[in-house]
mmCIF file of C-alpha atoms and ligand atoms in Angstrom:
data_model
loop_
_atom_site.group_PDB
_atom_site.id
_atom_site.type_symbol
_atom_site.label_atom_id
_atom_site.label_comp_id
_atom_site.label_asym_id
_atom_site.label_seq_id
_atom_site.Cartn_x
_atom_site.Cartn_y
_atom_site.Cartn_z
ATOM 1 C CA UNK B 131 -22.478 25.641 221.197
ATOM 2 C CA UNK B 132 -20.885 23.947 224.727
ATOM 3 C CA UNK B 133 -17.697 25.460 223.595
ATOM 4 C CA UNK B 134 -18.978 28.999 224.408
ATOM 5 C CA UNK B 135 -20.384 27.421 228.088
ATOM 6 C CA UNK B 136 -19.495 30.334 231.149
ATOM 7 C CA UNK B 137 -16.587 28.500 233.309
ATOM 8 C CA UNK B 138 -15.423 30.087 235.690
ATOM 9 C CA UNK B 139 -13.247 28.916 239.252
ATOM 10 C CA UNK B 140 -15.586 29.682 242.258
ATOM 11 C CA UNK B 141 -13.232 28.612 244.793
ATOM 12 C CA UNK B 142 -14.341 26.904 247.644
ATOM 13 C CA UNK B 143 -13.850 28.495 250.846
ATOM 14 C CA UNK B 144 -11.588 25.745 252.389
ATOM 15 C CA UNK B 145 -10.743 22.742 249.964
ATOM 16 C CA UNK B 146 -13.042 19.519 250.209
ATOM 17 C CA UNK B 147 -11.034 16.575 251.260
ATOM 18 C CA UNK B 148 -12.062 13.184 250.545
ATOM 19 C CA UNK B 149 -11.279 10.039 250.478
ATOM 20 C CA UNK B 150 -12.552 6.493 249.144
ATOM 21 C CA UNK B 151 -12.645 3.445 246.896
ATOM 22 C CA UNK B 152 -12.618 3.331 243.354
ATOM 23 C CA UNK B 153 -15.546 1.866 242.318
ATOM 24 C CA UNK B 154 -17.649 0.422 238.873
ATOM 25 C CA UNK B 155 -20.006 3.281 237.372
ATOM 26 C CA UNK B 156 -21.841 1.677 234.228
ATOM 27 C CA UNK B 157 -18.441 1.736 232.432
ATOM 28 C CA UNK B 158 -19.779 4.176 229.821
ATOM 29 C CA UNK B 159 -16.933 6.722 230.432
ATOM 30 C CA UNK B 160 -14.581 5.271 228.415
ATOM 31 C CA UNK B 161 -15.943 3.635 226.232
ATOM 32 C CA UNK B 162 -19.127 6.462 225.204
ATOM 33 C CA UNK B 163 -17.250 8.978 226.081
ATOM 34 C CA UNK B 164 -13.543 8.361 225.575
ATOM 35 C CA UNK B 165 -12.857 9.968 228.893
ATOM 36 C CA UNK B 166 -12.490 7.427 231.985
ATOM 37 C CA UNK B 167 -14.179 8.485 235.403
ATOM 38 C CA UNK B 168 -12.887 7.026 238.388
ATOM 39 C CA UNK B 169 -16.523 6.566 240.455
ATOM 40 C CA UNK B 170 -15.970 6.906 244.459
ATOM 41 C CA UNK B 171 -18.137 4.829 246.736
ATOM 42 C CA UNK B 172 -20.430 6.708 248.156
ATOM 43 C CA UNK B 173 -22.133 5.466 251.628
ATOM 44 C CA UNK B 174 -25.949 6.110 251.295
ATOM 45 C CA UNK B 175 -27.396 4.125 254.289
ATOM 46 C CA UNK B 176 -28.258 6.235 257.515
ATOM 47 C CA UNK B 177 -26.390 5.965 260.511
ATOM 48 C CA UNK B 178 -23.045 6.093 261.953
ATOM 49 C CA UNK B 179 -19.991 5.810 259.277
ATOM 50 C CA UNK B 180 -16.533 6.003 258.816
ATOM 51 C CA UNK B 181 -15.155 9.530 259.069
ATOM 52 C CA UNK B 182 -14.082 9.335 255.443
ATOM 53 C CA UNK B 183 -17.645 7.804 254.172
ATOM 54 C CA UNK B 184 -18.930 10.801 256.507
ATOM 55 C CA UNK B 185 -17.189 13.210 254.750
ATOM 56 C CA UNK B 186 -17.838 11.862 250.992
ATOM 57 C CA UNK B 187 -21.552 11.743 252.015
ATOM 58 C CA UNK B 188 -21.608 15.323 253.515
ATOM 59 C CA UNK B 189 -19.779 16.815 250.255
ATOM 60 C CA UNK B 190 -22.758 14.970 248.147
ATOM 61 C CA UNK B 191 -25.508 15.898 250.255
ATOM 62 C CA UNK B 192 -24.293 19.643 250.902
ATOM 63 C CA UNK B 193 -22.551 20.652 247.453
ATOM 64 C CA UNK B 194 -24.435 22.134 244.257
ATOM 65 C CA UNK B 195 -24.325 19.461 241.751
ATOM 66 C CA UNK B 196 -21.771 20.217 238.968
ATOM 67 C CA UNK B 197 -18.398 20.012 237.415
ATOM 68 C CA UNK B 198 -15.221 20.827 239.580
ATOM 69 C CA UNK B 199 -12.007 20.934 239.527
ATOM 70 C CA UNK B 200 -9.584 19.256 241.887
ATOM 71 C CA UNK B 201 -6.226 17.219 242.487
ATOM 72 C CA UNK B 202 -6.045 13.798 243.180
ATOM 73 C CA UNK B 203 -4.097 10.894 243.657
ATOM 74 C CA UNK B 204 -4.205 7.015 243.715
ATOM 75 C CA UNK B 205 -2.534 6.846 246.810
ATOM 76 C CA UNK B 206 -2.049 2.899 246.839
ATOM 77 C CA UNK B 207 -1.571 2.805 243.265
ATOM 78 C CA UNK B 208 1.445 1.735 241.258
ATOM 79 C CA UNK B 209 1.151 5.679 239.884
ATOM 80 C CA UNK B 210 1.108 7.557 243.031
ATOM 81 C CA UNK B 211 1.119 11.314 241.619
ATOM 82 C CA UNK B 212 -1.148 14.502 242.347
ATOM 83 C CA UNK B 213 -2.690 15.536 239.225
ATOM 84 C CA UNK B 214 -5.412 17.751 238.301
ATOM 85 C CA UNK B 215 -9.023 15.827 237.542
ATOM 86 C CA UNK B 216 -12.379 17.323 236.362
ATOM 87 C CA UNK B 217 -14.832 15.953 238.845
ATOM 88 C CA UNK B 218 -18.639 15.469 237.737
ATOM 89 C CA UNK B 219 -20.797 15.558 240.924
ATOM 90 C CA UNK B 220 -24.832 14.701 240.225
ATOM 91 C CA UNK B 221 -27.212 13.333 238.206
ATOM 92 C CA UNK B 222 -25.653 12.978 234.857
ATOM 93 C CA UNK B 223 -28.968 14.539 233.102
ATOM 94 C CA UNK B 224 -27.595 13.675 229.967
ATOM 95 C CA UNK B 225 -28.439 9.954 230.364
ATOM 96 C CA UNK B 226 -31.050 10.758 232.873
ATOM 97 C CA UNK B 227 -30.746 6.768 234.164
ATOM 98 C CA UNK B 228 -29.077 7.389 237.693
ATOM 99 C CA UNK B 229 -30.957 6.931 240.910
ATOM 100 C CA UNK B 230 -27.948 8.295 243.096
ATOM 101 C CA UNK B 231 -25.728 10.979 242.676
ATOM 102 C CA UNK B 232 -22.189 10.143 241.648
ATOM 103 C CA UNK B 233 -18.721 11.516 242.500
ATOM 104 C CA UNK B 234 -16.536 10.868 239.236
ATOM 105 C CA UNK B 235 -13.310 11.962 238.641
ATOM 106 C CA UNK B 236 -11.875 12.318 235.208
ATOM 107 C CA UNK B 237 -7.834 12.199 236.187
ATOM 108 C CA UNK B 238 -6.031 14.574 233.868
ATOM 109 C CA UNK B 239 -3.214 12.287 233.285
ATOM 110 C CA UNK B 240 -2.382 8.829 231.353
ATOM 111 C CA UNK B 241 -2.693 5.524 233.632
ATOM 112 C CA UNK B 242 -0.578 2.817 232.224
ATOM 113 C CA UNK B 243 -3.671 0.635 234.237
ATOM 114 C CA UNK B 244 -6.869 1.080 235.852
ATOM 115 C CA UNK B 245 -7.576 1.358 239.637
ATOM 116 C CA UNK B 246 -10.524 -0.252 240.717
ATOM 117 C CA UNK B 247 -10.582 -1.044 244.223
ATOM 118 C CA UNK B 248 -7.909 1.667 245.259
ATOM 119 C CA UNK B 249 -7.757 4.386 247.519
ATOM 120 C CA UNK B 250 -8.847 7.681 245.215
ATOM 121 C CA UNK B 251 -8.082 11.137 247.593
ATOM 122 C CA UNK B 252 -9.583 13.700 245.680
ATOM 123 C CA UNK B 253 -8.934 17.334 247.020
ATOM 124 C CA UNK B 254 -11.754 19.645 245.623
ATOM 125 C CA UNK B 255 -10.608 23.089 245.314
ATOM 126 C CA UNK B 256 -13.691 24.903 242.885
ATOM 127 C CA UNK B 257 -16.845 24.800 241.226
ATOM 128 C CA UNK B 258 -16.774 25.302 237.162
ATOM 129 C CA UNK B 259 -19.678 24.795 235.939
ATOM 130 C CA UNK B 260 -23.478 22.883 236.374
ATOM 131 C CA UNK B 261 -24.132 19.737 235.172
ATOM 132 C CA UNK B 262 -26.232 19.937 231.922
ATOM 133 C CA UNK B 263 -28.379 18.051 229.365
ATOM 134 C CA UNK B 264 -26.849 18.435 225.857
ATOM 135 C CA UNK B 265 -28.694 18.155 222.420
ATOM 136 C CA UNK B 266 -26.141 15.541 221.450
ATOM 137 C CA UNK B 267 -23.441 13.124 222.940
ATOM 138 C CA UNK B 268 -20.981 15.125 220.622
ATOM 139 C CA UNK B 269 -22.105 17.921 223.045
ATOM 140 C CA UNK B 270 -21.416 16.522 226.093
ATOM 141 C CA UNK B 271 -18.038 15.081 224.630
ATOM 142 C CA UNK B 272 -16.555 18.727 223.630
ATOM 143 C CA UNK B 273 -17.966 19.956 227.464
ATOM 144 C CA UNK B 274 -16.081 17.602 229.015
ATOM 145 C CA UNK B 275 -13.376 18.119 227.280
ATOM 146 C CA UNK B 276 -13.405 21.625 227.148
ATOM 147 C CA UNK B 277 -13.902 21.625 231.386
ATOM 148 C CA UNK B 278 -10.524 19.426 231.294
ATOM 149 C CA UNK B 279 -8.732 22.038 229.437
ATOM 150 C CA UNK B 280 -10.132 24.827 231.834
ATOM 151 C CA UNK B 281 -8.910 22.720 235.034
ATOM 152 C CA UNK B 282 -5.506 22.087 233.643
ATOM 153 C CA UNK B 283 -5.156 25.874 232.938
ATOM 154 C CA UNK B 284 -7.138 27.275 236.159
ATOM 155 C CA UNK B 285 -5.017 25.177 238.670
ATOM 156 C CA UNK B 286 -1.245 25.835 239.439
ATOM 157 C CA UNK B 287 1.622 23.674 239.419
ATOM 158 C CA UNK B 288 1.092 22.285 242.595
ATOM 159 C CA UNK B 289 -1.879 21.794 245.246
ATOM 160 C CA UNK B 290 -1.462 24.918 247.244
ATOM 161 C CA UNK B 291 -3.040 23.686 251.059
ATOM 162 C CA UNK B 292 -3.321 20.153 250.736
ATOM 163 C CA UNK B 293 -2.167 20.350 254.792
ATOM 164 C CA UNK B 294 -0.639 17.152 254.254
ATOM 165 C CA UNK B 295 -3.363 15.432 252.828
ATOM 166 C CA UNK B 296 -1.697 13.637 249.802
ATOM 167 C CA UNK B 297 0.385 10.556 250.527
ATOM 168 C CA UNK B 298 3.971 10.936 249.984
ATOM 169 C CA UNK B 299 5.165 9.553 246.687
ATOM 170 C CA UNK B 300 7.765 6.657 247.523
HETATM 171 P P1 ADP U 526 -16.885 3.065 235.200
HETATM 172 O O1 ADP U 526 -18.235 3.360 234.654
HETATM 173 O O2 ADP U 526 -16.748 1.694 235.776
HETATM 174 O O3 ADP U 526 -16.418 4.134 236.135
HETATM 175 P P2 ADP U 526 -15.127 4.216 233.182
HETATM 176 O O4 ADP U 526 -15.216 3.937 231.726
HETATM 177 O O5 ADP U 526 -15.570 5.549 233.691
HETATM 178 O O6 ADP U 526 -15.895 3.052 233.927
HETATM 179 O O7 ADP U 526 -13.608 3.954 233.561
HETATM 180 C C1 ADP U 526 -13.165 4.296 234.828
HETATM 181 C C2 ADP U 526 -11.921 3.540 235.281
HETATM 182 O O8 ADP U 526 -10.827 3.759 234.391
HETATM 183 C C3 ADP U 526 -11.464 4.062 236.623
HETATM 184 O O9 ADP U 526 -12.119 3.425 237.698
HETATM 185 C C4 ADP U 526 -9.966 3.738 236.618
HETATM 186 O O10 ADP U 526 -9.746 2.440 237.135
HETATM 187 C C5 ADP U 526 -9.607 3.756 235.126
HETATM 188 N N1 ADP U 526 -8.836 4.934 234.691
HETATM 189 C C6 ADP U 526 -7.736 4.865 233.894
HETATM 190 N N2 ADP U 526 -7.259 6.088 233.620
HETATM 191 C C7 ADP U 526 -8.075 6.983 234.258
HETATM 192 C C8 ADP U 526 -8.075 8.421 234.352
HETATM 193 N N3 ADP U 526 -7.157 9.179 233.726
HETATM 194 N N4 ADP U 526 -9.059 9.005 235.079
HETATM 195 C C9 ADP U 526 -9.989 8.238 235.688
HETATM 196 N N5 ADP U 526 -10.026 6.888 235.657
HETATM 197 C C10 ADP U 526 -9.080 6.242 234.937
HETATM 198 N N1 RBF U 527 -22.890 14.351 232.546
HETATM 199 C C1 RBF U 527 -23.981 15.072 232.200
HETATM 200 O O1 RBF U 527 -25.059 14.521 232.095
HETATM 201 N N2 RBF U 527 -23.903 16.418 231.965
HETATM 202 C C2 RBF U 527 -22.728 17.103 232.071
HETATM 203 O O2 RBF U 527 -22.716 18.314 231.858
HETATM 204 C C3 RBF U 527 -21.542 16.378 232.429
HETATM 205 N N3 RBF U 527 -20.351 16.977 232.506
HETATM 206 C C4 RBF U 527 -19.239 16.254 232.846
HETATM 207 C C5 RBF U 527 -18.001 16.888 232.926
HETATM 208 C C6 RBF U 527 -16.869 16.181 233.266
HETATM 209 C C7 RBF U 527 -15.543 16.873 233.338
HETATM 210 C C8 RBF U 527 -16.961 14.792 233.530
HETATM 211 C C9 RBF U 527 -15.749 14.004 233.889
HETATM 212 C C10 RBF U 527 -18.183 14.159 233.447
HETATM 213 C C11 RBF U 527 -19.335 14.877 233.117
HETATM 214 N N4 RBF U 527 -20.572 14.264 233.038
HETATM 215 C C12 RBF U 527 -21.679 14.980 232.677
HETATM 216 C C13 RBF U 527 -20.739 12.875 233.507
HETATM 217 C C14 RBF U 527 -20.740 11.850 232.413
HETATM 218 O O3 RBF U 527 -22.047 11.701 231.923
HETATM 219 C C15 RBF U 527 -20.232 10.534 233.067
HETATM 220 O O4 RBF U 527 -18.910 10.709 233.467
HETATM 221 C C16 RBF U 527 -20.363 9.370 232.126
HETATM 222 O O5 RBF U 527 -21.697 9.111 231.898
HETATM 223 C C17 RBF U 527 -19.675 8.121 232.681
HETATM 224 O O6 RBF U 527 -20.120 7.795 233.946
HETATM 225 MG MG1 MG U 528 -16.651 6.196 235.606
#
Protein backbone atom coordinates (compact mmCIF):
# COMPACT_ATOMS: atom_id res chain seq x y z
CA UNK A 1 0.00 0.00 0.00
CA UNK A 2 2.71 3.18 0.66
CA UNK A 3 4.62 1.66 -2.12
CA UNK A 4 1.99 2.81 -4.69
CA UNK A 5 2.05 6.58 -2.74
CA UNK A 6 1.94 9.61 -5.82
CA UNK A 7 5.65 11.23 -5.60
CA UNK A 8 6.29 13.49 -7.62
CA UNK A 9 9.28 16.64 -7.69
CA UNK A 10 7.33 19.98 -7.37
CA UNK A 11 10.26 22.09 -7.58
CA UNK A 12 10.52 25.00 -5.64
CA UNK A 13 10.69 28.16 -7.36
CA UNK A 14 14.17 29.23 -6.02
CA UNK A 15 15.94 26.57 -3.69
CA UNK A 16 15.46 27.01 0.23
CA UNK A 17 18.73 27.62 1.87
CA UNK A 18 19.29 26.90 5.37
CA UNK A 19 21.42 26.58 7.80
CA UNK A 20 21.75 25.29 11.56
CA UNK A 21 22.74 22.94 14.37
CA UNK A 22 22.28 19.43 14.56
CA UNK A 23 20.24 18.77 17.24
CA UNK A 24 18.55 15.61 19.59
CA UNK A 25 14.95 14.60 18.20
CA UNK A 26 13.61 11.69 20.56
CA UNK A 27 16.28 9.42 18.98
CA UNK A 28 13.59 7.15 17.51
CA UNK A 29 14.99 7.45 13.92
CA UNK A 30 17.41 5.05 14.17
CA UNK A 31 16.65 3.01 16.31
CA UNK A 32 12.41 2.59 15.31
CA UNK A 33 13.01 3.30 12.19
CA UNK A 34 16.46 2.23 11.03
CA UNK A 35 16.82 5.48 9.20
CA UNK A 36 18.78 8.37 11.19
CA UNK A 37 17.33 12.04 10.94
CA UNK A 38 19.59 14.73 11.55
CA UNK A 39 16.93 17.29 13.59
CA UNK A 40 17.86 21.18 12.92
CA UNK A 41 17.28 23.65 15.70
CA UNK A 42 14.62 25.48 15.06
CA UNK A 43 14.23 29.10 16.85
CA UNK A 44 10.55 29.36 18.06
CA UNK A 45 10.65 32.44 20.40
CA UNK A 46 9.41 35.85 18.84
CA UNK A 47 11.62 38.53 18.13
CA UNK A 48 14.70 39.47 16.43
CA UNK A 49 17.10 36.36 15.34
CA UNK A 50 19.96 35.41 13.57
CA UNK A 51 19.57 35.61 9.80
CA UNK A 52 20.05 31.87 9.58
CA UNK A 53 17.45 31.06 12.63
CA UNK A 54 15.30 33.70 10.50
CA UNK A 55 15.44 31.81 7.61
CA UNK A 56 14.93 28.13 9.21
CA UNK A 57 11.89 29.68 11.01
CA UNK A 58 10.41 31.34 7.83
CA UNK A 59 10.83 27.92 5.75
CA UNK A 60 8.76 26.19 8.82
CA UNK A 61 6.25 28.71 9.22
CA UNK A 62 5.67 29.35 5.32
CA UNK A 63 6.21 25.73 3.71
CA UNK A 64 3.39 22.91 3.37
CA UNK A 65 4.35 20.30 5.75
CA UNK A 66 5.81 17.21 3.98
CA UNK A 67 8.62 15.17 2.64
CA UNK A 68 11.34 16.88 0.38
CA UNK A 69 14.09 16.36 -1.20
CA UNK A 70 17.34 18.26 -0.91
CA UNK A 71 21.31 18.27 -0.68
CA UNK A 72 23.15 18.77 2.24
CA UNK A 73 26.27 18.83 3.90
CA UNK A 74 27.98 18.72 7.38
CA UNK A 75 29.98 21.53 6.67
CA UNK A 76 32.24 21.31 9.94
CA UNK A 77 32.16 17.70 9.90
CA UNK A 78 34.99 15.23 9.50
CA UNK A 79 32.70 14.09 6.19
CA UNK A 80 32.27 17.29 4.45
CA UNK A 81 30.33 16.07 1.16
CA UNK A 82 26.98 17.26 -0.63
CA UNK A 83 24.68 14.45 -0.74
CA UNK A 84 21.14 14.04 -1.41
CA UNK A 85 18.76 13.73 1.99
CA UNK A 86 14.96 13.12 2.25
CA UNK A 87 13.83 15.88 4.54
CA UNK A 88 10.56 15.32 6.76
CA UNK A 89 9.11 18.79 7.59
CA UNK A 90 5.88 18.65 10.24
CA UNK A 91 4.13 16.94 12.62
CA UNK A 92 5.15 13.39 12.30
CA UNK A 93 1.26 12.21 12.51
CA UNK A 94 2.39 8.87 12.72
CA UNK A 95 3.43 9.22 16.40
CA UNK A 96 1.16 12.12 16.83
CA UNK A 97 3.47 13.17 20.18
CA UNK A 98 5.17 16.44 18.76
CA UNK A 99 4.22 19.87 19.95
CA UNK A 100 6.55 21.65 17.28
CA UNK A 101 7.19 21.03 13.89
CA UNK A 102 10.51 19.46 13.01
CA UNK A 103 13.03 19.86 10.17
CA UNK A 104 14.75 16.28 9.82
CA UNK A 105 16.97 15.27 7.37
CA UNK A 106 17.54 11.68 6.48
CA UNK A 107 21.27 12.05 4.69
CA UNK A 108 21.40 9.60 1.81
CA UNK A 109 24.83 8.51 2.55
CA UNK A 110 26.87 6.32 5.28
CA UNK A 111 28.47 8.47 8.28
CA UNK A 112 31.36 6.64 9.74
CA UNK A 113 29.97 8.99 13.05
CA UNK A 114 27.21 11.07 14.09
CA UNK A 115 27.04 14.93 14.07
CA UNK A 116 25.37 16.36 16.83
CA UNK A 117 26.21 19.79 17.46
CA UNK A 118 27.45 20.55 13.79
CA UNK A 119 26.67 22.88 11.25
CA UNK A 120 23.84 20.92 8.90
CA UNK A 121 23.27 23.31 5.42
CA UNK A 122 20.49 21.76 3.90
CA UNK A 123 19.57 23.15 0.35
CA UNK A 124 15.83 22.29 -0.35
CA UNK A 125 15.19 21.97 -3.92
CA UNK A 126 11.29 20.11 -4.03
CA UNK A 127 8.33 18.93 -2.43
CA UNK A 128 7.55 14.92 -2.79
CA UNK A 129 5.06 14.12 -0.96
CA UNK A 130 2.69 15.02 2.48
CA UNK A 131 3.40 13.78 5.60
CA UNK A 132 0.98 10.89 6.49
CA UNK A 133 -0.41 8.59 9.23
CA UNK A 134 0.22 4.92 8.28
CA UNK A 135 -1.78 1.78 9.48
CA UNK A 136 1.51 0.33 10.64
CA UNK A 137 5.21 1.29 11.48
CA UNK A 138 6.09 -1.27 8.63
CA UNK A 139 4.18 1.42 6.61
CA UNK A 140 5.89 4.27 7.44
CA UNK A 141 9.28 2.26 7.19
CA UNK A 142 8.74 1.22 3.30
CA UNK A 143 7.52 5.27 2.76
CA UNK A 144 10.49 6.42 3.93
CA UNK A 145 12.35 4.33 2.27
CA UNK A 146 10.68 4.37 -0.82
CA UNK A 147 10.89 8.63 -0.71
CA UNK A 148 14.84 7.94 -0.33
CA UNK A 149 14.92 5.96 -3.42
CA UNK A 150 12.77 8.66 -5.31
CA UNK A 151 15.29 11.55 -4.10
CA UNK A 152 18.35 9.65 -5.08
CA UNK A 153 16.80 9.07 -8.57
CA UNK A 154 14.90 12.61 -8.98
CA UNK A 155 18.11 14.68 -8.18
CA UNK A 156 21.21 14.92 -10.54
CA UNK A 157 24.71 14.38 -9.95
CA UNK A 158 25.37 17.53 -8.57
CA UNK A 159 23.41 20.57 -6.83
CA UNK A 160 22.63 22.62 -9.84
CA UNK A 161 22.39 26.57 -8.13
CA UNK A 162 23.73 26.13 -4.86
CA UNK A 163 25.26 29.98 -5.68
CA UNK A 164 28.00 29.08 -3.55
CA UNK A 165 26.20 27.99 -0.72
CA UNK A 166 28.03 24.67 0.18
CA UNK A 167 31.38 24.94 1.92
CA UNK A 168 34.25 23.90 -0.06
CA UNK A 169 35.44 20.40 0.70
CA UNK A 170 39.18 20.71 2.04
P1 LIG B 1 17.44 11.99 17.00
O1 LIG B 1 16.05 11.66 17.38
O2 LIG B 1 18.29 12.47 18.13
O3 LIG B 1 17.50 12.89 15.81
P2 LIG B 1 18.14 9.79 15.22
O4 LIG B 1 17.97 8.35 15.55
O5 LIG B 1 17.22 10.42 14.23
O6 LIG B 1 18.12 10.59 16.59
O7 LIG B 1 19.65 9.93 14.74
C1 LIG B 1 20.07 11.13 14.19
C2 LIG B 1 21.57 11.36 14.27
O8 LIG B 1 22.29 10.33 13.60
C3 LIG B 1 21.93 12.64 13.56
O9 LIG B 1 21.82 13.77 14.40
C4 LIG B 1 23.39 12.41 13.15
O10 LIG B 1 24.26 12.82 14.19
C5 LIG B 1 23.47 10.88 13.01
N1 LIG B 1 23.54 10.39 11.63
C6 LIG B 1 24.41 9.44 11.20
N2 LIG B 1 24.22 9.15 9.90
C7 LIG B 1 23.19 9.94 9.47
C8 LIG B 1 22.53 10.10 8.19
N3 LIG B 1 22.89 9.38 7.11
N4 LIG B 1 21.52 10.99 8.11
C9 LIG B 1 21.15 11.69 9.21
N5 LIG B 1 21.74 11.61 10.42
C10 LIG B 1 22.75 10.73 10.57
N1 LIG C 1 6.58 10.76 9.87
C1 LIG C 1 5.24 10.61 9.75
O1 LIG C 1 4.53 10.64 10.74
N2 LIG C 1 4.65 10.43 8.53
C2 LIG C 1 5.37 10.39 7.37
O2 LIG C 1 4.79 10.24 6.30
C3 LIG C 1 6.80 10.54 7.45
N3 LIG C 1 7.57 10.47 6.37
C4 LIG C 1 8.93 10.61 6.48
C5 LIG C 1 9.73 10.54 5.34
C6 LIG C 1 11.10 10.67 5.43
C7 LIG C 1 11.95 10.58 4.20
C8 LIG C 1 11.70 10.88 6.70
C9 LIG C 1 13.18 11.02 6.83
C10 LIG C 1 10.91 10.95 7.83
C11 LIG C 1 9.52 10.83 7.74
N4 LIG C 1 8.72 10.90 8.86
C12 LIG C 1 7.36 10.74 8.75
C13 LIG C 1 9.28 11.33 10.15
C14 LIG C 1 9.59 10.20 11.09
O3 LIG C 1 8.44 9.90 11.84
C15 LIG C 1 10.74 10.71 12.00
O4 LIG C 1 11.88 10.92 11.22
C16 LIG C 1 11.03 9.75 13.12
O5 LIG C 1 9.95 9.71 13.97
C17 LIG C 1 12.29 10.14 13.89
O6 LIG C 1 12.24 11.44 14.35
MG1 LIG D 1 16.26 12.50 14.11
Amino acid sequence: MAQQLARTLRRLPTPEALTGAVVHGFGRGSAQLGFPTANLEIDWTDGAKAPAAQRIRNFVDTHDTGIYAAWAQVADGDDSGIYKAAVSVGWNPHFGDLERKTVEAWLLHDFAADFYGRTLRLLVVGYVRPELKFDSLDGLVAAIRADGDFVERELGDAPEDDDGFFVASA
